[in-house]
mmCIF file of C-alpha atoms in Angstrom:
data_model
loop_
_atom_site.group_PDB
_atom_site.id
_atom_site.type_symbol
_atom_site.label_atom_id
_atom_site.label_comp_id
_atom_site.label_asym_id
_atom_site.label_seq_id
_atom_site.Cartn_x
_atom_site.Cartn_y
_atom_site.Cartn_z
ATOM 1 C CA MET A 29 -42.635 112.654 18.234
ATOM 2 C CA ASN A 30 -43.471 116.183 17.083
ATOM 3 C CA GLY A 31 -41.877 115.885 13.631
ATOM 4 C CA ALA A 32 -38.927 118.104 14.503
ATOM 5 C CA GLY A 33 -36.495 115.314 13.733
ATOM 6 C CA GLU A 34 -37.425 115.564 10.050
ATOM 7 C CA ARG A 35 -36.593 119.276 9.825
ATOM 8 C CA GLY A 36 -33.950 119.689 12.509
ATOM 9 C CA ASP A 37 -34.232 120.945 16.039
ATOM 10 C CA THR A 38 -36.447 123.894 16.902
ATOM 11 C CA VAL A 39 -36.215 126.434 19.683
ATOM 12 C CA GLU A 40 -39.097 124.684 21.379
ATOM 13 C CA ASP A 41 -37.314 121.306 21.203
ATOM 14 C CA ASN A 42 -33.969 122.443 22.590
ATOM 15 C CA PRO A 43 -33.222 124.710 25.510
ATOM 16 C CA GLN A 44 -31.167 127.685 24.442
ATOM 17 C CA THR A 45 -27.438 127.509 24.785
ATOM 18 C CA PRO A 46 -25.854 129.733 27.449
ATOM 19 C CA ASN A 47 -25.018 132.529 24.972
ATOM 20 C CA GLU A 48 -28.389 132.490 23.222
ATOM 21 C CA ARG A 49 -31.578 134.135 24.401
ATOM 22 C CA LEU A 50 -35.084 133.533 23.132
ATOM 23 C CA MET A 51 -36.143 136.251 20.676
ATOM 24 C CA THR A 52 -39.580 137.403 19.680
ATOM 25 C CA PRO A 53 -40.548 137.107 15.994
ATOM 26 C CA LEU A 54 -40.198 140.892 15.675
ATOM 27 C CA GLU A 55 -36.667 140.850 17.140
ATOM 28 C CA ALA A 56 -35.703 137.949 14.851
ATOM 29 C CA SER A 57 -36.977 139.755 11.759
ATOM 30 C CA GLN A 58 -35.312 143.028 12.797
ATOM 31 C CA LEU A 59 -32.007 141.197 13.254
ATOM 32 C CA LEU A 60 -32.124 140.104 9.611
ATOM 33 C CA THR A 61 -33.295 143.411 8.186
ATOM 34 C CA ASP A 62 -30.913 145.685 10.090
ATOM 35 C CA GLU A 63 -28.447 147.124 7.558
ATOM 36 C CA TYR A 64 -25.263 146.348 9.507
ATOM 37 C CA SER A 65 -26.405 142.881 10.607
ATOM 38 C CA ALA A 66 -27.363 142.004 7.028
ATOM 39 C CA LYS A 67 -23.966 143.162 5.742
ATOM 40 C CA ILE A 68 -22.168 141.114 8.407
ATOM 41 C CA LEU A 69 -24.231 138.001 7.608
ATOM 42 C CA LEU A 70 -23.477 138.436 3.896
ATOM 43 C CA ALA A 71 -19.765 139.002 4.555
ATOM 44 C CA THR A 72 -19.467 135.875 6.700
ATOM 45 C CA TYR A 73 -21.616 133.569 4.568
ATOM 46 C CA THR A 74 -18.926 132.146 2.282
ATOM 47 C CA ARG A 75 -15.676 132.816 4.132
ATOM 48 C CA ARG A 76 -14.003 133.546 7.437
ATOM 49 C CA ILE A 77 -13.540 137.263 7.930
ATOM 50 C CA SER A 78 -12.437 139.629 10.705
ATOM 51 C CA ALA A 79 -14.419 142.507 12.179
ATOM 52 C CA GLN A 80 -11.810 144.945 10.874
ATOM 53 C CA GLU A 81 -12.154 143.665 7.328
ATOM 54 C CA ILE A 82 -15.964 143.731 7.508
ATOM 55 C CA SER A 83 -15.804 147.297 8.811
ATOM 56 C CA GLN A 84 -13.517 148.424 5.984
ATOM 57 C CA ARG A 85 -15.211 146.561 3.116
ATOM 58 C CA TYR A 86 -18.794 147.354 4.069
ATOM 59 C CA GLY A 87 -18.421 150.829 5.560
ATOM 60 C CA ILE A 88 -19.565 149.851 9.043
ATOM 61 C CA PRO A 89 -18.050 151.865 11.902
ATOM 62 C CA ILE A 90 -15.783 149.502 13.860
ATOM 63 C CA ALA A 91 -17.614 149.972 17.191
ATOM 64 C CA ALA A 92 -20.971 149.255 15.510
ATOM 65 C CA CYS A 93 -19.419 146.264 13.758
ATOM 66 C CA TYR A 94 -18.240 144.718 17.036
ATOM 67 C CA ARG A 95 -21.608 145.459 18.667
ATOM 68 C CA LYS A 96 -23.560 143.767 15.848
ATOM 69 C CA ILE A 97 -21.147 140.819 15.788
ATOM 70 C CA ARG A 98 -21.764 140.298 19.512
ATOM 71 C CA ILE A 99 -25.549 140.407 18.970
ATOM 72 C CA LEU A 100 -25.343 137.980 16.040
ATOM 73 C CA GLU A 101 -23.123 135.642 18.089
ATOM 74 C CA GLU A 102 -25.586 135.725 20.999
ATOM 75 C CA ALA A 103 -28.370 134.843 18.552
ATOM 76 C CA GLY A 104 -26.313 131.911 17.247
ATOM 77 C CA LEU A 105 -26.205 133.317 13.696
ATOM 78 C CA ILE A 106 -22.424 133.754 13.432
ATOM 79 C CA GLN A 107 -19.488 132.309 15.328
ATOM 80 C CA CYS A 108 -15.826 132.932 15.853
ATOM 81 C CA VAL A 109 -14.071 130.060 14.096
ATOM 82 C CA ASP A 110 -10.446 131.080 14.457
ATOM 83 C CA ARG A 111 -8.098 133.512 16.197
ATOM 84 C CA ILE A 112 -5.069 134.497 14.196
ATOM 85 C CA LEU A 113 -1.977 136.458 15.088
ATOM 86 C CA THR A 114 -1.395 139.608 13.009
ATOM 87 C CA GLN A 115 2.023 140.811 11.874
ATOM 88 C CA LYS A 116 1.900 143.308 14.743
ATOM 89 C CA GLY A 117 1.424 140.491 17.250
ATOM 90 C CA LYS A 118 -2.256 141.177 17.979
ATOM 91 C CA ARG A 119 -4.978 138.535 18.031
ATOM 92 C CA LYS A 120 -7.740 138.850 15.446
ATOM 93 C CA ASN A 121 -10.985 136.842 15.486
ATOM 94 C CA LEU A 122 -12.328 135.379 12.255
ATOM 95 C CA TYR A 123 -16.085 134.926 11.975
ATOM 96 C CA THR A 124 -18.325 132.795 9.805
ATOM 97 C CA SER A 125 -22.073 132.626 9.371
ATOM 98 C CA CYS A 126 -24.073 129.818 10.944
ATOM 99 C CA LEU A 127 -27.222 130.930 9.096
ATOM 100 C CA ARG A 128 -28.090 129.074 5.897
ATOM 101 C CA ASN A 129 -31.706 130.181 5.316
ATOM 102 C CA ALA A 130 -34.053 132.658 6.934
ATOM 103 C CA TYR A 131 -37.764 133.171 6.445
ATOM 104 C CA ILE A 132 -40.052 135.928 7.669
ATOM 105 C CA PHE A 133 -43.819 135.518 7.377
ATOM 106 C CA PHE A 134 -46.719 137.802 8.081
ATOM 107 C CA GLU A 135 -49.777 135.591 7.883
ATOM 108 C CA ASN A 136 -53.264 136.039 9.311
ATOM 109 C CA GLY A 137 -52.105 138.959 11.438
ATOM 110 C CA LYS A 138 -49.169 137.081 12.976
ATOM 111 C CA LEU A 139 -45.460 137.597 12.447
ATOM 112 C CA ARG A 140 -43.235 134.520 12.370
ATOM 113 C CA ALA A 141 -39.587 133.923 11.599
ATOM 114 C CA ARG A 142 -37.534 130.798 10.968
ATOM 115 C CA PHE A 143 -33.757 130.412 10.901
ATOM 116 C CA GLN A 144 -32.195 127.311 9.374
ATOM 117 C CA LEU A 145 -28.627 126.915 10.619
ATOM 118 C CA ALA A 146 -25.642 125.255 8.981
ATOM 119 C CA THR A 147 -25.827 122.491 11.603
ATOM 120 C CA GLY A 148 -29.304 121.526 10.394
ATOM 121 C CA ALA A 149 -30.946 123.008 13.471
ATOM 122 C CA VAL A 150 -34.057 125.103 12.921
ATOM 123 C CA ARG A 151 -35.040 128.040 15.122
ATOM 124 C CA ASP A 152 -38.676 129.084 14.977
ATOM 125 C CA PHE A 153 -40.007 132.327 16.414
ATOM 126 C CA GLY A 154 -43.721 132.794 16.907
ATOM 127 C CA GLY A 155 -46.725 130.577 16.342
ATOM 128 C CA ASP A 156 -47.204 126.967 15.387
ATOM 129 C CA TRP A 157 -44.978 125.869 12.521
ATOM 130 C CA ASN A 158 -46.277 122.312 12.242
ATOM 131 C CA GLY A 159 -48.770 123.292 9.528
ATOM 132 C CA LEU A 160 -46.228 124.852 7.171
ATOM 133 C CA ASP A 161 -45.233 122.006 4.888
ATOM 134 C CA LEU A 162 -43.718 124.337 2.294
ATOM 135 C CA LEU A 163 -40.596 124.827 4.406
ATOM 136 C CA ARG A 164 -39.919 121.165 5.078
ATOM 137 C CA GLN A 165 -37.077 119.658 3.152
#
C-alpha cells in the first residue's frame, strides 16, 4: 500500500472522473490565486449560493462568473448541489465548495499543489508527496 489510505485518495491513486482533467501544478496554483476563482471559492465555502448572487455580491461580471464556475466544477472544486425555481419560473443552480484545504509549495525549484476535498479525497499536483509528513492528518 502506498499510504494514500491514511490521507485520502490522490490523483495518482484514482483515475479522474469524466468531468475532471489532470492539471499541472502551475494550473492548480493559478486556479486558487485567480481573483474571480478565489471569490467564488470563498462565497461557496459555507453556504449554497447561485451564480447571480456571487456576481452581485462580489462584483464579478456574470459571464465571467459562469465561466469560472464551469472551470471550478471541471476541477472538482465546487459542485451544483441544488436547482431551485425562482419566482419568475426560471431554474437557478446553487453551488457549494468541495475544497476544504489547499496548499501551494515551491521547494527545491519545484512547484507543487495539494487540494484536500470535503469528501476526504486528496488531489496532488507535481512531484512526490510521500515525504511530506507535515500535511498528514
